[in-house]
């Protein structure tokens, strides 16, 4: 059965992680894996999560299945977190959602729903985009095309080129946007640019598909959702994949939301039946534990306030690291202008160096990042910042 299968290369980031763990240099730095780390380099469990989990362990009375859609409570509070309470789409009864195994599960479920609606539909993704977008969407049967987004040579958004390409996209096609904290480049759309895209979607009739994996990591929970909410007010139909991995720190619990806005309530009921069918034929139903934690936090005023405070602390630390990195590179005499890093948002940025320089950093300094020079900002700290900046300056 399997003897004809060939070997595939390991995932670049997972391969980096293995090399990092085997490295005995005490000054080694891991900037590859996209998880939040504190000043000690530890991905700690949030206190709000700990408290919610403790309550759950004492109150949970069954481990029975929760059904393909997950729990109504989780779906409801997540819809409000993403869209905001009182959003016209919610008030109009046009929103349907399902709890999924992480943002990846949401992306795949929504891709399969699109494929059911239009077999082999084309989905446009940004260049660059998160690497796993392509297999998650493409393996569901969708055709993948890309639109210009980020110019690595100038470290700037290519909005004019993006618009020129998307002008040719019309009804029947899907366009994937990052809601905030773009992965991998960190360059986000401005409010004015979101308005332009919303007008284009409304006029041309393409279906927006928004991936929101980092709500609260850019500017705030509300500000990070601006573009998504604007788009949802502008078009009759829209797809949203949301993740709780970063903003709740629930990476291994795999908590996500697949949400669809439909033209009317009748279409919503029909479409939701198709989504649930796709889920049933895939993983049958989602895990409960992580989503129950999220539901508990978002429905308890005290826990929610504590969570928002912890989220603010994580966001401010990352933004502080960005500023410190720009200042540190300048102090180390690094050639070039790295001010763009301060202006970008979220966990990631391209450092803008060559693959050869990335390799030299790994070989000579035990600094690990992918060949594209994408770095996870949260892997830096006050303890390793000077070492990192001097190392980068030495290879430029």
Tab-separated table of C-alpha atoms in Angstrom:
chain	number	residue	atom	x	y	z
A	1	UNK	CA	0.000	0.000	0.000
A	2	UNK	CA	2.602	2.574	1.025
A	3	UNK	CA	5.901	1.378	-0.408
A	4	UNK	CA	5.642	3.687	-3.431
A	5	UNK	CA	5.387	6.845	-1.290
A	6	UNK	CA	8.403	9.125	-1.358
A	7	UNK	CA	9.771	11.264	1.466
A	8	UNK	CA	8.807	14.916	1.785
A	9	UNK	CA	11.106	17.570	3.248
A	10	UNK	CA	10.359	18.550	6.850
A	11	UNK	CA	8.418	21.712	7.591
A	12	UNK	CA	11.023	24.532	7.618
A	13	UNK	CA	9.939	25.909	10.999
A	14	UNK	CA	9.716	22.496	12.663
A	15	UNK	CA	13.135	21.659	11.234
A	16	UNK	CA	14.535	24.873	12.692
A	17	UNK	CA	13.070	24.011	16.078
A	18	UNK	CA	14.797	20.630	16.059
A	19	UNK	CA	18.129	22.249	15.200
A	20	UNK	CA	17.642	24.884	17.901
A	21	UNK	CA	16.944	22.275	20.561
A	22	UNK	CA	20.078	20.336	19.602
A	23	UNK	CA	22.257	23.463	19.721
A	24	UNK	CA	24.355	23.645	22.919
A	25	UNK	CA	25.245	27.335	22.596
A	26	UNK	CA	23.900	29.056	25.770
A	27	UNK	CA	23.343	32.257	23.745
A	28	UNK	CA	21.122	30.592	21.119
A	29	UNK	CA	17.943	32.412	20.045
A	30	UNK	CA	14.824	30.901	18.472
A	31	UNK	CA	13.000	33.386	16.227
A	32	UNK	CA	11.207	30.802	14.121
A	33	UNK	CA	8.278	29.399	16.082
A	34	UNK	CA	5.242	31.676	16.164
A	35	UNK	CA	4.227	31.488	19.809
A	36	UNK	CA	4.238	34.293	22.338
A	37	UNK	CA	7.068	34.156	24.880
A	38	UNK	CA	7.564	36.226	28.013
A	39	UNK	CA	10.794	37.896	29.129
A	40	UNK	CA	12.084	34.534	30.379
A	41	UNK	CA	11.395	32.890	27.015
A	42	UNK	CA	8.465	30.928	28.422
A	43	UNK	CA	4.988	30.543	26.920
A	44	UNK	CA	3.054	30.746	30.161
A	45	UNK	CA	-0.626	29.949	30.737
A	46	UNK	CA	-2.616	33.149	31.236
A	47	UNK	CA	-3.960	33.644	34.766
A	48	UNK	CA	-7.477	34.212	33.413
A	49	UNK	CA	-7.197	30.892	31.602
A	50	UNK	CA	-5.945	29.172	34.759
A	51	UNK	CA	-8.878	30.480	36.768
A	52	UNK	CA	-11.432	29.578	34.100
A	53	UNK	CA	-9.922	26.124	33.777
A	54	UNK	CA	-10.052	25.575	37.545
A	55	UNK	CA	-13.721	26.507	37.603
A	56	UNK	CA	-14.398	24.247	34.640
A	57	UNK	CA	-12.756	21.251	36.296
A	58	UNK	CA	-15.005	21.690	39.347
A	59	UNK	CA	-18.232	22.355	37.438
A	60	UNK	CA	-18.053	20.076	34.406
A	61	UNK	CA	-20.353	17.096	34.866
A	62	UNK	CA	-20.032	15.251	31.564
A	63	UNK	CA	-17.664	14.458	28.740
A	64	UNK	CA	-20.455	13.753	26.269
A	65	UNK	CA	-20.124	14.989	22.680
A	66	UNK	CA	-21.034	18.627	22.087
A	67	UNK	CA	-22.138	18.267	18.450
A	68	UNK	CA	-20.563	19.369	15.136
A	69	UNK	CA	-21.231	23.089	15.695
A	70	UNK	CA	-19.769	23.166	19.206
A	71	UNK	CA	-21.625	24.930	21.993
A	72	UNK	CA	-24.086	27.772	21.279
A	73	UNK	CA	-22.552	29.800	24.102
A	74	UNK	CA	-19.051	29.728	22.622
A	75	UNK	CA	-20.308	30.589	19.153
A	76	UNK	CA	-22.362	33.481	20.472
A	77	UNK	CA	-19.619	35.131	22.550
A	78	UNK	CA	-17.050	34.670	19.798
A	79	UNK	CA	-19.342	36.217	17.203
A	80	UNK	CA	-19.676	39.268	19.439
A	81	UNK	CA	-15.923	39.409	20.094
A	82	UNK	CA	-15.210	39.325	16.354
A	83	UNK	CA	-18.061	41.489	15.027
A	84	UNK	CA	-18.908	43.561	18.089
A	85	UNK	CA	-22.221	43.473	19.922
A	86	UNK	CA	-25.066	44.888	17.864
A	87	UNK	CA	-23.363	44.485	14.482
A	88	UNK	CA	-26.007	44.712	11.712
A	89	UNK	CA	-25.211	41.205	10.462
A	90	UNK	CA	-25.887	39.788	13.940
A	91	UNK	CA	-29.034	41.825	14.430
A	92	UNK	CA	-30.285	40.698	11.018
A	93	UNK	CA	-29.873	37.012	11.884
A	94	UNK	CA	-27.492	36.505	8.959
A	95	UNK	CA	-24.548	34.997	10.881
A	96	UNK	CA	-23.885	31.301	11.444
A	97	UNK	CA	-20.771	29.814	12.996
A	98	UNK	CA	-19.145	26.654	14.277
A	99	UNK	CA	-16.475	25.963	16.869
A	100	UNK	CA	-13.455	24.361	15.156
A	101	UNK	CA	-10.123	22.728	16.054
A	102	UNK	CA	-8.095	25.931	15.885
A	103	UNK	CA	-7.952	28.563	13.177
A	104	UNK	CA	-6.651	25.867	10.832
A	105	UNK	CA	-9.850	23.890	11.302
A	106	UNK	CA	-11.882	27.022	10.576
A	107	UNK	CA	-9.965	27.743	7.385
A	108	UNK	CA	-10.411	24.192	6.139
A	109	UNK	CA	-14.128	23.981	7.000
A	110	UNK	CA	-14.806	27.278	5.238
A	111	UNK	CA	-12.770	26.194	2.224
A	112	UNK	CA	-14.861	23.028	1.952
A	113	UNK	CA	-18.037	25.115	2.218
A	114	UNK	CA	-16.838	27.328	-0.646
A	115	UNK	CA	-16.014	24.215	-2.688
A	116	UNK	CA	-19.560	22.932	-2.134
A	117	UNK	CA	-20.965	26.265	-3.273
A	118	UNK	CA	-18.699	26.506	-6.333
A	119	UNK	CA	-16.525	23.536	-7.140
A	120	UNK	CA	-12.903	24.522	-7.700
A	121	UNK	CA	-13.512	28.203	-6.934
A	122	UNK	CA	-10.506	30.520	-7.000
A	123	UNK	CA	-9.257	32.051	-3.760
A	124	UNK	CA	-6.790	34.932	-3.936
A	125	UNK	CA	-4.169	35.146	-1.189
A	126	UNK	CA	-1.645	37.872	-0.432
A	127	UNK	CA	1.969	37.584	-1.557
A	128	UNK	CA	3.344	36.716	0.917
A	129	UNK	CA	0.822	34.931	3.097
A	130	UNK	CA	0.962	32.431	5.942
A	131	UNK	CA	2.481	29.306	4.393
A	132	UNK	CA	-0.268	26.978	5.652
A	133	UNK	CA	-2.991	28.948	3.870
A	134	UNK	CA	-2.099	27.295	0.576
A	135	UNK	CA	-2.411	23.619	1.637
A	136	UNK	CA	-5.404	24.260	3.909
A	137	UNK	CA	-7.378	25.926	1.126
A	138	UNK	CA	-5.889	24.156	-1.865
A	139	UNK	CA	-6.291	20.640	-0.471
A	140	UNK	CA	-10.011	21.353	-0.096
A	141	UNK	CA	-10.196	21.689	-3.876
A	142	UNK	CA	-9.900	25.463	-4.289
A	143	UNK	CA	-7.643	27.074	-6.889
A	144	UNK	CA	-5.006	29.418	-5.446
A	145	UNK	CA	-3.914	32.714	-7.002
A	146	UNK	CA	-2.019	35.571	-5.384
A	147	UNK	CA	-2.163	39.346	-5.322
A	148	UNK	CA	0.784	41.693	-4.567
A	149	UNK	CA	0.923	42.806	-0.960
A	150	UNK	CA	4.415	43.402	0.443
A	151	UNK	CA	7.593	44.574	-1.275
A	152	UNK	CA	10.508	42.944	0.507
A	153	UNK	CA	13.015	45.238	-1.201
A	154	UNK	CA	11.460	48.379	0.293
A	155	UNK	CA	9.770	46.734	3.325
A	156	UNK	CA	6.527	48.474	2.379
A	157	UNK	CA	2.951	47.557	1.543
A	158	UNK	CA	2.261	47.544	-2.219
A	159	UNK	CA	-1.308	48.796	-1.982
A	160	UNK	CA	-1.541	50.276	-5.482
A	161	UNK	CA	-0.382	47.013	-7.066
A	162	UNK	CA	-2.723	45.096	-4.779
A	163	UNK	CA	-5.692	47.182	-5.934
A	164	UNK	CA	-4.691	46.919	-9.604
A	165	UNK	CA	-4.713	43.119	-9.365
A	166	UNK	CA	-7.926	42.857	-7.350
A	167	UNK	CA	-9.754	45.092	-9.855
A	168	UNK	CA	-9.887	42.011	-12.082
A	169	UNK	CA	-11.503	39.798	-9.422
A	170	UNK	CA	-15.266	39.438	-9.608
A	171	UNK	CA	-18.250	37.321	-8.616
A	172	UNK	CA	-17.505	33.698	-7.889
A	173	UNK	CA	-13.987	34.378	-6.606
A	174	UNK	CA	-12.878	34.599	-2.975
A	175	UNK	CA	-10.245	37.031	-1.652
A	176	UNK	CA	-8.421	36.181	1.575
A	177	UNK	CA	-7.392	39.105	3.786
A	178	UNK	CA	-5.491	39.161	7.095
A	179	UNK	CA	-7.573	41.112	9.612
A	180	UNK	CA	-4.529	42.412	11.504
A	181	UNK	CA	-0.924	41.561	12.427
A	182	UNK	CA	-0.182	40.157	8.976
A	183	UNK	CA	1.697	36.874	9.063
A	184	UNK	CA	4.486	36.863	7.925
A	185	UNK	CA	5.271	40.521	7.170
A	186	UNK	CA	3.576	42.499	9.972
A	187	UNK	CA	2.448	45.238	7.559
A	188	UNK	CA	-1.255	45.965	8.101
A	189	UNK	CA	-3.830	47.771	6.008
A	190	UNK	CA	-4.829	51.269	7.129
A	191	UNK	CA	-8.440	52.239	7.751
A	192	UNK	CA	-8.537	54.178	4.480
A	193	UNK	CA	-7.202	51.144	2.608
A	194	UNK	CA	-9.844	48.916	4.209
A	195	UNK	CA	-12.491	51.353	2.975
A	196	UNK	CA	-11.159	51.074	-0.583
A	197	UNK	CA	-11.224	47.271	-0.438
A	198	UNK	CA	-14.717	47.200	1.061
A	199	UNK	CA	-15.984	49.384	-1.767
A	200	UNK	CA	-14.298	47.103	-4.308
A	201	UNK	CA	-15.843	43.991	-2.792
A	202	UNK	CA	-19.269	45.595	-2.789
A	203	UNK	CA	-18.967	46.844	-6.388
A	204	UNK	CA	-17.237	43.803	-7.942
A	205	UNK	CA	-19.042	41.097	-6.019
A	206	UNK	CA	-16.113	38.961	-4.874
A	207	UNK	CA	-16.466	37.206	-1.520
A	208	UNK	CA	-14.138	38.415	1.267
A	209	UNK	CA	-12.561	35.696	3.424
A	210	UNK	CA	-10.909	37.204	6.495
A	211	UNK	CA	-8.445	35.331	8.679
A	212	UNK	CA	-8.197	36.859	12.154
A	213	UNK	CA	-5.586	34.976	14.151
A	214	UNK	CA	-4.254	37.865	16.269
A	215	UNK	CA	-7.147	40.021	17.466
A	216	UNK	CA	-5.794	42.201	20.274
A	217	UNK	CA	-2.133	41.773	19.359
A	218	UNK	CA	-1.920	44.837	17.112
A	219	UNK	CA	-3.602	47.907	18.612
A	220	UNK	CA	-6.609	46.672	20.631
A	221	UNK	CA	-9.458	44.168	20.432
A	222	UNK	CA	-11.674	46.806	18.834
A	223	UNK	CA	-9.156	48.477	16.535
A	224	UNK	CA	-7.808	45.174	15.215
A	225	UNK	CA	-11.312	44.207	14.090
A	226	UNK	CA	-11.992	47.491	12.267
A	227	UNK	CA	-11.431	46.225	8.724
A	228	UNK	CA	-13.309	42.989	9.308
A	229	UNK	CA	-16.326	44.784	10.768
A	230	UNK	CA	-16.326	47.383	7.997
A	231	UNK	CA	-16.233	44.672	5.354
A	232	UNK	CA	-19.066	42.820	7.112
A	233	UNK	CA	-21.211	45.959	6.886
A	234	UNK	CA	-20.403	46.431	3.205
A	235	UNK	CA	-21.052	43.053	1.581
A	236	UNK	CA	-23.950	40.569	1.636
A	237	UNK	CA	-21.723	37.523	2.175
A	238	UNK	CA	-18.425	37.014	3.966
A	239	UNK	CA	-16.285	34.266	5.499
A	240	UNK	CA	-14.308	34.614	8.749
A	241	UNK	CA	-11.795	32.257	10.371
A	242	UNK	CA	-10.864	33.273	13.916
A	243	UNK	CA	-8.313	31.730	16.274
A	244	UNK	CA	-7.985	31.781	20.063
A	245	UNK	CA	-4.421	30.444	20.038
A	246	UNK	CA	-2.590	33.747	20.407
A	247	UNK	CA	-4.889	36.114	22.272
A	248	UNK	CA	-5.934	33.475	24.830
A	249	UNK	CA	-2.621	31.560	24.724
A	250	UNK	CA	-4.525	28.342	23.980
A	251	UNK	CA	-2.153	26.995	21.336
A	252	UNK	CA	-2.355	23.306	22.165
A	253	UNK	CA	-6.087	23.373	22.961
A	254	UNK	CA	-6.888	24.168	19.293
A	255	UNK	CA	-9.776	26.618	19.583
A	256	UNK	CA	-11.164	28.398	16.535
A	257	UNK	CA	-14.335	29.755	14.952
A	258	UNK	CA	-15.625	29.330	11.407
A	259	UNK	CA	-18.144	32.094	10.768
A	260	UNK	CA	-20.188	32.950	7.691
A	261	UNK	CA	-22.292	36.018	7.005
A	262	UNK	CA	-25.086	35.266	4.545
A	263	UNK	CA	-27.359	37.480	2.457
A	264	UNK	CA	-30.425	36.598	4.556
A	265	UNK	CA	-31.557	34.287	7.363
A	266	UNK	CA	-32.990	31.657	5.008
A	267	UNK	CA	-29.700	31.352	3.113
A	268	UNK	CA	-27.904	31.225	6.464
A	269	UNK	CA	-29.887	28.183	7.596
A	270	UNK	CA	-29.234	26.354	4.336
A	271	UNK	CA	-25.541	27.227	4.302
A	272	UNK	CA	-25.113	26.231	7.918
A	273	UNK	CA	-26.526	22.778	7.208
A	274	UNK	CA	-23.834	22.387	4.550
A	275	UNK	CA	-21.110	23.522	6.956
A	276	UNK	CA	-22.223	21.041	9.591
A	277	UNK	CA	-22.254	18.288	6.964
A	278	UNK	CA	-18.677	19.153	5.992
A	279	UNK	CA	-17.639	19.042	9.657
A	280	UNK	CA	-19.377	15.726	10.223
A	281	UNK	CA	-17.514	14.201	7.292
A	282	UNK	CA	-14.186	15.584	8.452
A	283	UNK	CA	-13.573	15.440	12.224
A	284	UNK	CA	-17.219	14.878	13.243
A	285	UNK	CA	-17.221	17.388	16.099
A	286	UNK	CA	-14.725	19.664	17.870
A	287	UNK	CA	-12.983	19.229	21.227
A	288	UNK	CA	-14.691	20.979	24.113
A	289	UNK	CA	-12.148	21.947	26.771
A	290	UNK	CA	-10.426	24.993	25.260
A	291	UNK	CA	-13.637	26.500	23.908
A	292	UNK	CA	-15.285	26.083	27.321
A	293	UNK	CA	-12.423	28.122	28.814
A	294	UNK	CA	-12.958	30.900	26.264
A	295	UNK	CA	-16.712	30.892	26.862
A	296	UNK	CA	-16.155	31.109	30.617
A	297	UNK	CA	-13.789	34.079	30.282
A	298	UNK	CA	-15.985	36.031	27.877
A	299	UNK	CA	-19.143	35.557	29.957
A	300	UNK	CA	-17.635	36.558	33.316
A	301	UNK	CA	-16.937	40.275	33.787
A	302	UNK	CA	-14.055	39.704	36.209
A	303	UNK	CA	-12.327	37.048	34.140
A	304	UNK	CA	-12.794	39.076	30.966
A	305	UNK	CA	-11.228	42.148	32.553
A	306	UNK	CA	-8.253	40.089	33.755
A	307	UNK	CA	-7.849	38.526	30.310
A	308	UNK	CA	-7.942	41.897	28.575
A	309	UNK	CA	-5.290	43.204	30.972
A	310	UNK	CA	-3.020	40.229	30.224
A	311	UNK	CA	-3.616	40.645	26.489
A	312	UNK	CA	-2.697	44.323	26.752
A	313	UNK	CA	0.507	43.363	28.556
A	314	UNK	CA	1.465	40.915	25.790
A	315	UNK	CA	0.700	43.453	23.066
A	316	UNK	CA	2.647	46.247	24.756
A	317	UNK	CA	5.617	43.966	25.311
A	318	UNK	CA	5.758	43.067	21.612
A	319	UNK	CA	5.443	46.705	20.567
A	320	UNK	CA	8.176	47.562	23.041
A	321	UNK	CA	10.423	44.880	21.592
A	322	UNK	CA	9.852	46.321	18.125
A	323	UNK	CA	10.981	49.741	19.278
A	324	UNK	CA	13.926	48.242	21.163
A	325	UNK	CA	14.995	46.252	18.118
A	326	UNK	CA	15.065	49.335	15.884
A	327	UNK	CA	17.059	51.257	18.484
A	328	UNK	CA	19.365	48.311	19.160
A	329	UNK	CA	20.223	47.795	15.500
A	330	UNK	CA	21.025	51.473	15.130
A	331	UNK	CA	23.215	51.404	18.251
A	332	UNK	CA	25.047	48.327	16.928
A	333	UNK	CA	25.831	50.185	13.705
A	334	UNK	CA	23.728	47.931	11.496
A	335	UNK	CA	23.738	49.133	7.899
A	336	UNK	CA	20.319	50.107	6.568
A	337	UNK	CA	17.052	51.559	7.828
A	338	UNK	CA	15.053	49.219	10.065
A	339	UNK	CA	12.442	51.767	11.180
A	340	UNK	CA	9.722	49.781	9.381
A	341	UNK	CA	9.867	47.195	12.169
A	342	UNK	CA	8.580	49.744	14.679
A	343	UNK	CA	5.638	50.625	12.409
A	344	UNK	CA	4.501	47.035	11.859
A	345	UNK	CA	2.193	45.051	14.132
A	346	UNK	CA	1.969	41.632	15.725
A	347	UNK	CA	4.379	38.782	16.163
A	348	UNK	CA	6.226	38.839	12.842
A	349	UNK	CA	8.368	40.928	10.507
A	350	UNK	CA	10.822	40.260	7.724
A	351	UNK	CA	14.267	41.395	8.809
A	352	UNK	CA	15.070	42.023	5.146
A	353	UNK	CA	18.371	40.149	4.919
A	354	UNK	CA	19.466	37.465	2.478
A	355	UNK	CA	19.255	33.700	2.912
A	356	UNK	CA	23.056	33.627	3.051
A	357	UNK	CA	23.056	36.111	5.918
A	358	UNK	CA	20.356	34.103	7.697
A	359	UNK	CA	22.554	31.010	7.356
A	360	UNK	CA	25.571	32.870	8.755
A	361	UNK	CA	23.560	34.018	11.766
A	362	UNK	CA	22.653	30.433	12.494
A	363	UNK	CA	26.128	29.029	11.920
A	364	UNK	CA	28.133	31.702	13.727
A	365	UNK	CA	25.715	32.939	16.381
A	366	UNK	CA	23.110	30.179	16.881
A	367	UNK	CA	20.322	32.549	15.859
A	368	UNK	CA	17.505	30.642	14.199
A	369	UNK	CA	15.023	32.077	11.681
A	370	UNK	CA	13.555	30.883	8.376
A	371	UNK	CA	15.383	31.614	5.122
A	372	UNK	CA	13.003	34.453	4.235
A	373	UNK	CA	14.327	36.328	7.328
A	374	UNK	CA	10.899	36.310	8.937
A	375	UNK	CA	11.413	36.661	12.680
A	376	UNK	CA	9.084	36.061	15.604
A	377	UNK	CA	9.488	39.272	17.592
A	378	UNK	CA	8.403	37.574	20.819
A	379	UNK	CA	11.555	35.433	20.713
A	380	UNK	CA	13.576	38.528	21.651
A	381	UNK	CA	14.016	39.902	25.158
A	382	UNK	CA	16.099	42.386	27.110
A	383	UNK	CA	18.486	39.507	27.806
A	384	UNK	CA	19.304	38.704	24.185
A	385	UNK	CA	18.531	41.948	22.323
A	386	UNK	CA	22.064	43.367	22.338
A	387	UNK	CA	23.567	40.018	21.303
A	388	UNK	CA	21.061	39.719	18.460
A	389	UNK	CA	21.551	43.260	17.187
A	390	UNK	CA	25.348	42.983	17.176
A	391	UNK	CA	25.124	39.663	15.357
A	392	UNK	CA	22.857	41.119	12.678
A	393	UNK	CA	25.149	44.139	12.267
A	394	UNK	CA	28.099	41.813	11.747
A	395	UNK	CA	26.540	39.991	8.768
A	396	UNK	CA	25.289	43.092	6.912
